Short mmCIF file of C-alpha atoms in Angstrom, two decimals:
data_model
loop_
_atom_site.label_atom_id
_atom_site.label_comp_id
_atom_site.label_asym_id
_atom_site.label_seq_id
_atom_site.Cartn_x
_atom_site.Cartn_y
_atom_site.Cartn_z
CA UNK A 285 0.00 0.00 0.00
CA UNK A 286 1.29 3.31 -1.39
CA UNK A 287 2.09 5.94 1.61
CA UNK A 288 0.09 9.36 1.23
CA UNK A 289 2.31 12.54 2.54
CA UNK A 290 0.40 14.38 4.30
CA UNK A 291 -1.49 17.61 3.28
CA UNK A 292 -0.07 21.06 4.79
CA UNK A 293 -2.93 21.31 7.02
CA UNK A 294 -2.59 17.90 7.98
CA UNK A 295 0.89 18.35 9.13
CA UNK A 296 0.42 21.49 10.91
CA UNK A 297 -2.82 19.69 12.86
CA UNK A 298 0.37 16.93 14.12
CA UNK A 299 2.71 19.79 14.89
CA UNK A 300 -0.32 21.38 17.16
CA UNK A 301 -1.12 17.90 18.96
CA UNK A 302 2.82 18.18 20.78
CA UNK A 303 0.60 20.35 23.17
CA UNK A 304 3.14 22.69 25.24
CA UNK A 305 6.21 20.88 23.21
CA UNK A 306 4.40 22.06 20.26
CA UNK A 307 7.93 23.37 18.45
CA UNK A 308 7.29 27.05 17.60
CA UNK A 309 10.00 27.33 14.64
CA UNK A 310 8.89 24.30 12.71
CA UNK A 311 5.19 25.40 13.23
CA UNK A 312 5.45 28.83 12.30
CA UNK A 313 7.41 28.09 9.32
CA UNK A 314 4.75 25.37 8.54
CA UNK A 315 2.05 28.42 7.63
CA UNK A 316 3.50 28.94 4.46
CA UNK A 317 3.36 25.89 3.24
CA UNK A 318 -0.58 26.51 1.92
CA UNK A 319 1.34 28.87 -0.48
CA UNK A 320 4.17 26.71 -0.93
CA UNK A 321 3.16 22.90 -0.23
CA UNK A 322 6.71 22.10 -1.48
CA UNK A 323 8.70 24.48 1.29
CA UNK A 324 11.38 22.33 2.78
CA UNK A 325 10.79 23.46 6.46
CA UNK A 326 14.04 21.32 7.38
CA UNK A 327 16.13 23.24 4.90
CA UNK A 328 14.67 26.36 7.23
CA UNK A 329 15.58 24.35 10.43
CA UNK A 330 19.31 23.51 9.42
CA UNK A 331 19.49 27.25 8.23
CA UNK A 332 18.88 28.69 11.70
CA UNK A 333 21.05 25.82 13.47
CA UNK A 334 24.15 27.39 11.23
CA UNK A 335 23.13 30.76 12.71
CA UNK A 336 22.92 29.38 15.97
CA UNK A 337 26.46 27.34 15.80
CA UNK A 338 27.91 31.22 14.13
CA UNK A 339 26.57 32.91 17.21
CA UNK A 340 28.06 30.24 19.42
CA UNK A 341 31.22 29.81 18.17
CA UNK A 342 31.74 33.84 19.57
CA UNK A 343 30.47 33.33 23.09
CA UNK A 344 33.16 33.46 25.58
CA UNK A 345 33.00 30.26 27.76
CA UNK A 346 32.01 32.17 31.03
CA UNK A 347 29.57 34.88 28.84
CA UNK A 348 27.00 35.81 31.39
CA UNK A 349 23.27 36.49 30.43
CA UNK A 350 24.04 40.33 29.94
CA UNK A 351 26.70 39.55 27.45
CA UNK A 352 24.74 36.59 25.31
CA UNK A 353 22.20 39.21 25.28
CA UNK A 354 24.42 41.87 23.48
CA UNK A 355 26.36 39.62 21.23
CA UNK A 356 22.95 38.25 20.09
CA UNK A 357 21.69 41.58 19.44
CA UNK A 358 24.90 42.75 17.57
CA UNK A 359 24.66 39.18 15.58
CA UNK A 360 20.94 39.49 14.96
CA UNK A 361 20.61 43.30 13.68
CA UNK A 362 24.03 44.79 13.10
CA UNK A 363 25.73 41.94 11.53
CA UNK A 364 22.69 40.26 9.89
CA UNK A 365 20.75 42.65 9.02
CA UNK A 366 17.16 41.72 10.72
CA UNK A 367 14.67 44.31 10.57
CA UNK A 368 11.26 45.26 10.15
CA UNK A 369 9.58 45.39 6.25
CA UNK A 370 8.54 49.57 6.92
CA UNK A 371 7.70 49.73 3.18
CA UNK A 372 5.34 46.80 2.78
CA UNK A 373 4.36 45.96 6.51
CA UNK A 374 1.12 44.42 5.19
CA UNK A 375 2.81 41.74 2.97
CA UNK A 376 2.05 38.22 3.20
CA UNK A 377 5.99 37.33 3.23
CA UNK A 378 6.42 39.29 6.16
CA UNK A 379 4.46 36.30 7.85
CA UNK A 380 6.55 33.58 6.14
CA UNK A 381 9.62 32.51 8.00
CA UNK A 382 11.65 31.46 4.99
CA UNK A 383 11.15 34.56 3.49
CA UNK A 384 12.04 36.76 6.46
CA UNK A 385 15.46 34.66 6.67
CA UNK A 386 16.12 35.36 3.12
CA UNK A 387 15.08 39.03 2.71
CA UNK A 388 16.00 40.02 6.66
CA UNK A 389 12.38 41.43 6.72
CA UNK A 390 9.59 41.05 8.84
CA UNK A 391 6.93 41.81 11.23
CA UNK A 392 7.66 41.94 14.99
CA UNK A 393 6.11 38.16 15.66
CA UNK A 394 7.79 36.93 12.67
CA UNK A 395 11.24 38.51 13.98
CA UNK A 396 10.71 37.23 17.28
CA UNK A 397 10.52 33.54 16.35
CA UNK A 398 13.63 33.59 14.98
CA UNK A 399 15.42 35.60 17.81
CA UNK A 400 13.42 33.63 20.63
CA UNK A 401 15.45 30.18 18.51
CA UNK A 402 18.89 32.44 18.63
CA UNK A 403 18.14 33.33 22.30
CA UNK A 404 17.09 30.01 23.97
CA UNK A 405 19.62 28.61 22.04
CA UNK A 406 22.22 30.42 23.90
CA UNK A 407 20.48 29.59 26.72
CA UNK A 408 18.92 33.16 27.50
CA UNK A 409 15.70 32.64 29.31
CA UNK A 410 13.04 34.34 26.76
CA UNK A 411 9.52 34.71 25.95
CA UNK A 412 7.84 36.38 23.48
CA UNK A 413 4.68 38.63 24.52
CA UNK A 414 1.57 39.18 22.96
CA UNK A 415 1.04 42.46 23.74
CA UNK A 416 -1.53 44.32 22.51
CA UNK A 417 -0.83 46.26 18.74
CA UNK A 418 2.67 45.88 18.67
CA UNK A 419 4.81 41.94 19.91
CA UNK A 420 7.38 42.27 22.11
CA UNK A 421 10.36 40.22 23.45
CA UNK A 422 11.33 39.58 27.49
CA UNK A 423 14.86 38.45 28.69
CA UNK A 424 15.00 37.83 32.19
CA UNK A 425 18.19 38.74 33.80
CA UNK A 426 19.92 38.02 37.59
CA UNK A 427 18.70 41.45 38.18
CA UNK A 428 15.27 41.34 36.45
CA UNK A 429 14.13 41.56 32.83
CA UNK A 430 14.35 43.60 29.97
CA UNK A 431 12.00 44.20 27.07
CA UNK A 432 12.61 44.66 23.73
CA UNK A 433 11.02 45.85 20.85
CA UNK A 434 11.60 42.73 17.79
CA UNK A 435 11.48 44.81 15.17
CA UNK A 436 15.37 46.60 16.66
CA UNK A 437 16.22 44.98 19.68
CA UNK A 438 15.89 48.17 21.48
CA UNK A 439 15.29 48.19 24.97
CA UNK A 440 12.26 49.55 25.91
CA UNK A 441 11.24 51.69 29.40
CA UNK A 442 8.25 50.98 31.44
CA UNK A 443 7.00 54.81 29.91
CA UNK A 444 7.60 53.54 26.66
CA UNK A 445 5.66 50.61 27.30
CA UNK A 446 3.19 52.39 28.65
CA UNK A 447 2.56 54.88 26.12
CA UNK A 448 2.02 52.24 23.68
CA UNK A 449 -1.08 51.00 25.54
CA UNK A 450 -2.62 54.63 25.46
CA UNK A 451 -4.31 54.16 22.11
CA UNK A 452 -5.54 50.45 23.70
CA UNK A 453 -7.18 52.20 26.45
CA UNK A 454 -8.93 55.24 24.13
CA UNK A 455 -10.45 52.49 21.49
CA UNK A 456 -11.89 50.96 24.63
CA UNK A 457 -12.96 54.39 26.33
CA UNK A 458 -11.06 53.28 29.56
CA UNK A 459 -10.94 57.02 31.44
CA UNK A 460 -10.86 55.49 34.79
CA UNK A 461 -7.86 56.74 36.64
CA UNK A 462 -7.12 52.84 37.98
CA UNK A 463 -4.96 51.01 35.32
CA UNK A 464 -3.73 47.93 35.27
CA UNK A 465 -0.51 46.99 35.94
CA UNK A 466 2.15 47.02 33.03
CA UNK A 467 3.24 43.33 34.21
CA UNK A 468 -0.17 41.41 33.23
CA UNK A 469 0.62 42.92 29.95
CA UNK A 470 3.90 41.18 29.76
CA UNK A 471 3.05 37.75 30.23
CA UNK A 472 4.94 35.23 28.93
CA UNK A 473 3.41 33.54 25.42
CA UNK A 474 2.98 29.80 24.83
CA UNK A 475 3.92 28.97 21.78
CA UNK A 476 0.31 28.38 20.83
CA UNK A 477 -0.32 31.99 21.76
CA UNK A 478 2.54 33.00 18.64
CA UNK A 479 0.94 31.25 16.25
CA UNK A 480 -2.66 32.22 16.50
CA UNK A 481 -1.43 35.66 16.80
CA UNK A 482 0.60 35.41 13.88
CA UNK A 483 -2.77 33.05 11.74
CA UNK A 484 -5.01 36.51 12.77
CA UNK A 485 -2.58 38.54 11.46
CA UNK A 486 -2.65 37.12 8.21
CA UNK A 487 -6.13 36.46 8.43
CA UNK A 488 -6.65 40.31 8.30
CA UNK A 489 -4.27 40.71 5.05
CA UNK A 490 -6.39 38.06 3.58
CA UNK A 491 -9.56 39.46 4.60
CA UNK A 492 -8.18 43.43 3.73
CA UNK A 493 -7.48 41.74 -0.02
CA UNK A 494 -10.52 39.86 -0.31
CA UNK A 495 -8.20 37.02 -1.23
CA UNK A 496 -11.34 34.53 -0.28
CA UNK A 497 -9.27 31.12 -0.79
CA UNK A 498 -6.12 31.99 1.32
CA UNK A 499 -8.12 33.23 3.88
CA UNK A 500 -10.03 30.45 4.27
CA UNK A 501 -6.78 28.13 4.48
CA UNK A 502 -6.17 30.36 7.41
CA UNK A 503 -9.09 30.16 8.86
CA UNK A 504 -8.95 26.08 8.70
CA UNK A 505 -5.09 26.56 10.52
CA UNK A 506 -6.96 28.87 13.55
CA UNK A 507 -9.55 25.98 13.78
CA UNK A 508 -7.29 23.61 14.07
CA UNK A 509 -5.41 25.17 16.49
CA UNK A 510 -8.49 26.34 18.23
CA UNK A 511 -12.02 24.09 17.56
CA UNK A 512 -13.70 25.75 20.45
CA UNK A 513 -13.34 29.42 18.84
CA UNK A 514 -17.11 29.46 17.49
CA UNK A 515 -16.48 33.23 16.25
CA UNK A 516 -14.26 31.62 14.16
CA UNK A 517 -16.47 29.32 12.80
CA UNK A 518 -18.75 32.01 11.71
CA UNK A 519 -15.84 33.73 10.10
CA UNK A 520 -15.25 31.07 7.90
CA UNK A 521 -19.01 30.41 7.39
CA UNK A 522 -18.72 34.32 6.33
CA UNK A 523 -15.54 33.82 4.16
CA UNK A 524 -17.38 30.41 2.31
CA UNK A 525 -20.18 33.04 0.91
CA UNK A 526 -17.66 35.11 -0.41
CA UNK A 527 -15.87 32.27 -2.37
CA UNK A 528 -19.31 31.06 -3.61
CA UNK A 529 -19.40 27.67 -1.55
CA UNK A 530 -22.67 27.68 -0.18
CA UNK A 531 -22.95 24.50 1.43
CA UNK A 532 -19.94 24.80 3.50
CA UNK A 533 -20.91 28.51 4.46
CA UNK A 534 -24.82 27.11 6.07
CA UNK A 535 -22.18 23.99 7.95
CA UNK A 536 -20.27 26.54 9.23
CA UNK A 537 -22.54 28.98 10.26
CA UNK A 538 -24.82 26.28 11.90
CA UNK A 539 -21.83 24.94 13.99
CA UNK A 540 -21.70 28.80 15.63
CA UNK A 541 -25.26 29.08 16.32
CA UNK A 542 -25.24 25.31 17.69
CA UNK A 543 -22.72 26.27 20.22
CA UNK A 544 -23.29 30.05 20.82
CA UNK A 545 -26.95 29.97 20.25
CA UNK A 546 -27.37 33.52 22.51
CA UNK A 547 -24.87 34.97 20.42
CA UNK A 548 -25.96 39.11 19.78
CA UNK A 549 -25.98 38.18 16.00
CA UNK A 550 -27.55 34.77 16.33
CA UNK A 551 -31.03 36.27 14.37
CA UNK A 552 -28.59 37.64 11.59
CA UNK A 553 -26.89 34.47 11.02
CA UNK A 554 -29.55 32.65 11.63
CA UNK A 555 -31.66 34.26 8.39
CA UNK A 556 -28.47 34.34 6.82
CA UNK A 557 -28.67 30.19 7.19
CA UNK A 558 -32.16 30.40 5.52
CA UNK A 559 -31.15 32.46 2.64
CA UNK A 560 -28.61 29.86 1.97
CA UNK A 561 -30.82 26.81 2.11
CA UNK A 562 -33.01 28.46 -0.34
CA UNK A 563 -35.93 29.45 1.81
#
């Protein structure tokens, strides 16, 4: 009997099932394989190792935290040339892990896979964090931790920090005088965490280019990653209309309303089903 590889989403839904050894690298890298079903994502893996073994081979023997931290930020940025894609933030590569490795380009999740590899590979102990608008990177030191901003390695203050949550706070018309503290906002991120945040960003490129097809191969990654998220069901119920597949829209739809049957637009979606079925 003739072995079938599996399909791109199939091997993602594997990578996902490791649970908290789900292995961030290989499953970020994975996304891009509904563009490219051919990507060699162990080609990508033995790329980063030879970064790792450069950045190694420099370490002093007795290099404390503070100084693997600096070398990796003069390796990273200076030396290789990492940065964010300022003239095209919005493009789809940005996202793809084997294309920021060969352009140097990216977003600030897509950056901080590849530094978070670097770092824990040096044994630094860091997390990403999925803070709101904008990722960000923590190193913890003897002395306490640092946070830095992926898309330059800067260091950023607890003011800086705190100014970027301002426009969080107006969009929610918080203009209480209590806030919360800065440190639930830099909670570590699982590794499931970085992926879904980096499927909804592409989601929303998808969505912005009414590219119906891609975004529903996204859609099928967050549900994989996610069954219980019944908004996301709908969203894909939404994204089926758009690409003309009825059938799988009303299945969709129907698994939402099953589950969050007092949902606010349950009587929208619920017509919406109707219309579908032809009544």
């Amino acid at each position: 009997m003739k072995w079938a590889a599996p399909t791109p989403l199939e091997y993602f839904a594997t990578l996902v099932r490791s649970g908290d050894a789900m292995p961030l690298l290989e499953t970020v890298a994975s996304i891009a394989q509904d563009d490219e079903p051919q990507l060699d994502l162990q080609a990508l893996a033995t790329e980063v190792d030879t970064l790792l073994l450069r950045l190694k081979n420099r370490l002093p023997a007795d290099a404390g935290p503070l100084t693997r931290l600096r070398m990796l930020h003069h390796f990273f940025y200076a030396e290789l040339g990492f940065c964010g894609n300022r003239n095209d933030y919005y493009a789809v590569q940005n996202s793809y892990l084997h294309e920021v490795l060969r352009t140097r380009m990216g977003i600030p999740v897509s950056l901080a896979v590849l530094w978070l590899e670097l770092a824990r590979g040096i044994k630094l102990k860091a997390d990403g964090v999925s803070f709101p608008g904008h990722f960000l990177l923590k190193v913890r030191l003897p002395d306490g931790y640092v946070v830095l901003d992926p898309l330059s390695g800067k260091s950023l203050s607890p003011e800086e920090i705190a100014e970027q949550l301002e426009p969080l706070r107006k969009f929610l018309n918080d203009d209480t005088d209590e806030e919360l503290p800065l440190a639930l906002y830099l909670q570590a991120a699982s590794a499931r965490d970085i992926v879904a945040r980096m499927l909804r960003n592409l989601k929303e490129i998808h969505r912005g280019n009414q590219d119906w097809p891609r975004l529903i191969a996204v859609q099928d990654r967050m549900l994989v990653l996610d069954p219980e998220a019944w908004s996301e069901w709908r969203d894909r119920g939404m994204a089926h209309i758009e690409a003309g597949d009825d059938e799988r829209a009303a299945s969709d739809l129907q698994t939402y309303l099953d589950h969050v049957p007092q949902a606010t637009d349950a009587p929208e979606v619920q017509t919406l089903i109707r219309r579908l079925a032809g009544e």
